[in-house]
C-alpha cells in the first residue's frame, strides 16, 4: 500500500469508522501532517477542528439543520431590504408597525432619517459594504474560482424580481472611505494597512439575475458577520481569512454538503475569528492574544534560534511589523498559493496550542532565507520578506516541525 493510500485509510478510519464519537486527538495528529485532498476529508476535518461540529457523529444532522436554518434567518433579517421577507410575510416595520412585504411603516419609510429606522441602518451599511465589495472582488486572483458562478446561489437573493438591494453589490455607492473603515479598530495609521494589502487590482464582475459568483457569496458572509459584530465590524484582511475556508467548503465533493457551503463557512469563519479577533483590534494589541504579543513571540524565537539574523534585522531597523504583522494577522494566507495555504492551515487548526506552530512556520520562513538575508541590505530584505519567494511548502513545514 502506498503512503498516500495508507494516509487516506487512516482518515477513513477516524472520520467514517463504526464508532459514534470521533477521536479528536487522533484527528489532530493526522491533520497536523496534512489532510489528503480527497473525498470530504478537509472540509469535515476543519469543521471538527474549529468546533463547528461536535465529536459525536449522531449530533451532526441536528447541529447542521439548526445552524443552516439560523443562517437563512440572518439573510432574511440582515440582507434583504427592510419591509421584505423571503416568503412575502408581513414584517415588523419598527415601533410595532406591521407592514406587508410590499410596504413600509412610518418609521421605515426610505426617507426616514430616524436612528431607529431600518432604512437608515440600511443606507449606513454602505460605508463598510463598500470596503467589503472592493476586497472580495480581488480575492485569490491567482485562481479563477471566486469569479466562477456557484451551483448553489441563494435563491431569495438572486431572484430579486426587479427589486433593488437584495444583492449586496447593487447597494454599494462609491464614496470616499473614512479611515476608520479600512483600518483596524483604533489603529490610526494607514501605513499598517498597506502592509496587509497585497492583492491584484483587477475587479471581478457580478453575475446576471438568477446567478451569483463565489465572491458574491463571500461578500454576504462578511456583511452578515460585520452586522452581527458591530463592535468590531469589518476590517480589511478578514476577506483573506474567509476565502480559504469558503473555497474548501464550496469544493466539497459531497454535493449535499457543498449545497450548504455558505452557511457552514460562516460558522467556521466565526469560530476562527473568535480566536484571532484580537489581531484585528488595536486596543488588544498588547493582550496575550494581541498581534504585538504574537510578533514579540516570533522575535524571541528568532533570537533564540539564530542570534546573527536577529541582530542583523535589528541593525537594519527592519522591524517585525514590516513583514510579520501581515504573516500573523492573515495566517500566511497572502504569502503562498492557495493550495499551500490550505496545507498550512491543516497544521494550524490541528495545533492544540493553535498558533504556536504558526509562529514556528514564520520563524522557519526567515531561517530558510538566512544566506540571502545576510547578504541583503534593508531594502532587499524588506522586499524578500514582504514578497516571499516560491518554495516547496513541505520544506517550510518540515523545518518548522524541527524547531523545539
XYZ file of C-alpha atoms in Angstrom, residues 15-344:
330
model
C -13.862 10.102 10.214
C -16.026 7.266 8.911
C -15.380 4.431 11.315
C -18.125 2.474 13.124
C -17.752 4.423 16.368
C -20.117 7.345 17.032
C -17.510 9.588 18.679
C -14.650 10.985 16.623
C -11.260 10.692 18.327
C -10.258 14.371 18.104
C -6.751 13.731 19.400
C -6.144 11.199 16.640
C -7.681 13.544 14.074
C -5.361 16.345 15.213
C -2.329 14.093 14.832
C -3.357 13.099 11.328
C -4.420 16.575 10.165
C -1.243 18.134 11.533
C 0.672 16.270 8.830
C -1.754 17.421 6.125
C -5.241 16.347 5.115
C -5.426 14.320 1.866
C -7.147 16.330 -0.825
C -9.754 13.633 -1.499
C -13.369 12.939 -0.507
C -14.665 15.396 2.123
C -11.716 14.912 4.450
C -10.514 18.523 4.650
C -13.948 20.155 4.884
C -15.072 17.730 7.582
C -11.765 17.890 9.466
C -11.865 21.694 9.583
C -15.477 21.682 10.810
C -14.416 19.410 13.652
C -11.111 21.144 14.449
C -12.764 24.582 14.522
C -15.553 23.293 16.755
C -18.435 23.819 14.329
C -19.294 20.137 14.641
C -19.034 18.194 17.877
C -17.186 14.869 18.055
C -20.392 12.784 18.203
C -21.441 11.900 14.681
C -25.048 11.326 15.791
C -25.344 15.043 16.663
C -24.296 16.345 13.249
C -27.659 16.180 11.483
C -29.358 18.246 14.175
C -26.475 20.713 14.512
C -26.243 21.321 10.779
C -30.008 21.719 10.375
C -30.199 24.234 13.233
C -27.173 26.262 12.127
C -28.229 26.383 8.483
C -31.753 27.473 9.448
C -30.246 30.179 11.650
C -28.068 31.421 8.806
C -31.097 31.615 6.498
C -32.739 33.751 9.179
C -29.671 36.038 9.218
C -30.019 36.543 5.463
C -33.713 37.358 5.766
C -33.207 39.814 8.631
C -29.884 41.410 7.724
C -29.512 41.167 3.946
C -32.979 41.556 2.468
C -34.140 45.193 2.228
C -36.373 46.456 5.072
C -40.038 45.580 4.771
C -39.368 42.446 2.761
C -39.090 38.814 3.719
C -38.277 35.760 1.665
C -41.824 34.409 1.838
C -43.763 37.646 1.428
C -44.999 37.540 5.027
C -45.523 40.715 6.965
C -42.570 42.009 8.934
C -42.212 44.434 11.797
C -41.842 47.942 10.470
C -40.399 49.381 13.649
C -42.178 50.515 16.826
C -44.625 47.666 16.357
C -45.867 48.822 12.942
C -46.789 45.783 10.873
C -46.284 46.047 7.153
C -46.682 43.553 4.363
C -43.808 42.626 2.079
C -44.728 45.376 -0.344
C -44.986 48.314 2.053
C -43.240 50.177 4.845
C -44.329 51.573 8.164
C -43.976 55.248 9.018
C -40.787 54.552 10.944
C -39.368 52.679 7.979
C -40.072 54.958 5.078
C -36.913 55.061 2.882
C -36.617 58.826 3.504
C -36.800 58.451 7.278
C -33.597 59.582 8.978
C -34.536 58.480 12.467
C -31.816 56.480 14.243
C -34.256 53.610 14.795
C -35.209 53.452 11.144
C -34.287 50.173 9.467
C -33.820 52.131 6.248
C -31.375 54.476 7.984
C -29.346 51.437 9.017
C -29.707 50.026 5.504
C -28.114 53.133 3.982
C -25.447 53.477 6.694
C -24.286 49.944 5.946
C -22.883 51.310 2.693
C -19.706 52.518 4.392
C -18.312 49.125 5.364
C -20.087 47.355 2.500
C -18.055 49.490 0.100
C -14.813 48.138 1.570
C -16.064 44.544 1.583
C -17.109 44.906 -2.054
C -13.674 46.161 -3.062
C -11.866 43.413 -1.168
C -13.902 40.393 -2.267
C -13.724 41.402 -5.934
C -9.967 40.818 -5.760
C -9.908 37.624 -3.697
C -7.307 34.986 -4.615
C -6.548 36.391 -8.098
C -4.131 33.537 -8.838
C -7.122 31.207 -9.358
C -10.397 31.760 -11.227
C -12.586 30.045 -8.621
C -14.059 33.141 -6.983
C -15.050 34.624 -10.332
C -16.995 31.482 -11.289
C -20.733 31.021 -10.628
C -21.773 28.890 -7.694
C -24.057 25.959 -8.436
C -25.966 26.807 -5.266
C -26.904 30.510 -5.352
C -29.013 31.969 -2.546
C -32.454 31.816 -4.154
C -34.060 34.565 -2.049
C -31.280 36.934 -3.085
C -30.556 36.195 -6.743
C -34.225 36.203 -7.812
C -34.857 39.840 -6.995
C -37.909 40.229 -9.245
C -36.661 43.682 -10.142
C -36.236 44.728 -6.526
C -33.013 46.664 -5.962
C -30.805 45.892 -2.966
C -31.174 42.170 -2.384
C -27.770 41.666 -3.980
C -25.289 43.499 -1.814
C -23.069 44.762 -4.612
C -26.080 46.663 -6.021
C -26.248 48.737 -2.860
C -22.686 49.972 -2.977
C -22.498 53.688 -3.601
C -18.933 54.809 -4.443
C -17.719 57.244 -1.851
C -14.567 58.339 -0.097
C -13.761 55.738 2.516
C -13.336 57.033 6.032
C -10.063 55.934 7.603
C -11.845 54.034 10.380
C -13.447 51.812 7.798
C -10.301 50.387 6.266
C -8.148 50.275 9.357
C -8.054 48.020 12.347
C -10.214 49.495 15.084
C -8.251 52.312 16.735
C -5.143 51.804 14.629
C -4.970 55.314 13.252
C -2.296 54.540 10.663
C -2.936 53.655 7.047
C 0.699 52.541 6.860
C -0.167 49.403 8.780
C -2.973 48.546 6.381
C -0.648 48.941 3.427
C 1.232 46.009 4.871
C -1.944 43.940 4.534
C -2.957 44.930 1.009
C -1.093 42.827 -1.497
C -3.707 41.775 -3.998
C -4.433 42.315 -7.680
C -6.211 45.497 -8.711
C -8.450 43.508 -11.047
C -12.127 43.583 -10.108
C -14.424 40.595 -10.590
C -17.732 41.120 -12.382
C -21.128 40.279 -10.879
C -23.389 37.624 -12.357
C -26.727 38.060 -14.111
C -30.134 37.654 -12.439
C -30.567 34.137 -11.061
C -26.838 33.502 -10.681
C -24.082 34.655 -8.366
C -20.326 34.268 -8.329
C -18.483 32.771 -5.382
C -17.106 36.209 -4.454
C -20.679 37.454 -4.048
C -21.344 34.653 -1.554
C -18.206 35.595 0.399
C -19.371 39.221 0.366
C -22.640 38.199 2.016
C -20.827 36.133 4.663
C -18.600 39.081 5.601
C -21.526 41.514 5.583
C -23.550 39.344 7.960
C -20.517 38.841 10.207
C -19.969 42.614 10.382
C -23.639 43.229 11.161
C -23.615 40.654 13.964
C -20.348 42.021 15.404
C -20.827 45.815 15.365
C -18.119 46.407 17.959
C -15.577 45.015 15.559
C -17.311 45.385 12.227
C -15.462 44.585 9.035
C -11.717 45.089 8.895
C -9.678 44.761 5.731
C -7.970 41.384 5.715
C -10.939 39.398 7.003
C -11.657 38.579 3.362
C -8.325 36.726 3.235
C -9.335 34.654 6.270
C -12.780 33.661 4.991
C -11.598 32.956 1.414
C -9.747 29.661 2.000
C -12.475 28.360 4.322
C -15.163 29.063 1.750
C -13.066 27.507 -1.012
C -12.773 24.266 0.974
C -16.487 24.137 1.813
C -17.614 25.067 -1.718
C -15.274 22.469 -3.264
C -16.546 19.590 -1.115
C -17.028 16.531 -3.377
C -20.128 15.647 -1.325
C -22.781 17.782 -3.026
C -25.140 17.515 -0.059
C -22.513 19.441 1.939
C -21.427 21.711 -0.906
C -25.012 22.963 -1.242
C -24.664 24.474 2.242
C -21.124 25.821 1.840
C -22.188 29.394 2.624
C -23.776 28.660 5.987
C -21.097 26.152 7.030
C -18.342 28.563 6.027
C -19.966 31.378 8.002
C -19.942 29.414 11.242
C -16.410 28.053 10.713
C -15.205 31.593 9.931
C -16.968 32.929 13.027
C -15.329 30.227 15.156
C -11.876 31.066 13.796
C -12.451 34.818 14.174
C -13.340 34.262 17.838
C -9.760 33.055 18.253
C -7.980 35.707 16.174
C -10.299 38.706 16.549
C -7.743 40.296 18.904
C -5.384 40.552 15.899
C -7.840 42.982 14.322
C -8.494 45.184 17.371
C -5.873 47.806 18.171
C -6.802 48.161 21.850
C -5.985 44.471 22.383
C -2.594 44.538 20.632
C -0.697 44.155 23.903
C -3.015 41.488 25.269
C -1.789 37.891 25.315
C -3.708 37.182 22.121
C -2.916 40.540 20.519
C -0.774 40.993 17.430
C 2.091 42.831 19.187
C 2.369 39.966 21.632
C 2.446 37.472 18.752
C 5.120 39.452 16.888
C 7.186 39.622 20.082
C 6.950 35.832 20.438
C 8.213 35.441 16.876
C 11.100 37.835 17.534
C 12.048 35.984 20.701
C 12.002 32.646 18.882
C 14.182 34.049 16.080
C 16.595 35.463 18.667
C 16.912 32.060 20.358
C 17.333 30.139 17.076
C 19.646 32.476 15.150
C 21.059 35.444 17.025
C 23.053 36.566 13.963
C 19.943 37.013 11.804
C 18.071 38.602 14.684
C 20.829 41.162 15.269
C 21.195 41.892 11.548
C 17.494 42.651 11.084
C 17.635 44.771 14.222
C 20.658 46.721 12.987
C 18.879 47.341 9.670
C 15.846 48.542 11.671
C 13.758 46.022 9.811
C 11.062 45.781 12.447
C 8.823 42.701 12.678
C 5.705 44.722 11.815
C 7.129 45.299 8.324
C 6.514 41.655 7.476
C 5.187 39.538 10.356
C 2.185 41.801 11.009
C 0.634 40.530 7.786
C 2.006 36.989 8.176
C 0.398 36.518 11.579
C -2.776 38.571 11.182
C -3.764 36.789 7.984
C -2.374 33.353 8.960
C 0.034 33.435 5.981
C -2.877 33.479 3.534
C -1.190 36.090 1.340
C 2.318 34.672 1.348
C 1.691 31.411 -0.524
C -0.549 29.999 -3.278
C -3.946 28.798 -2.058
C -3.111 25.034 -2.062
C -0.119 25.782 0.179
C -2.277 27.931 2.474
C -4.707 25.022 2.878
C -1.801 22.747 3.822
C -0.523 25.284 6.370
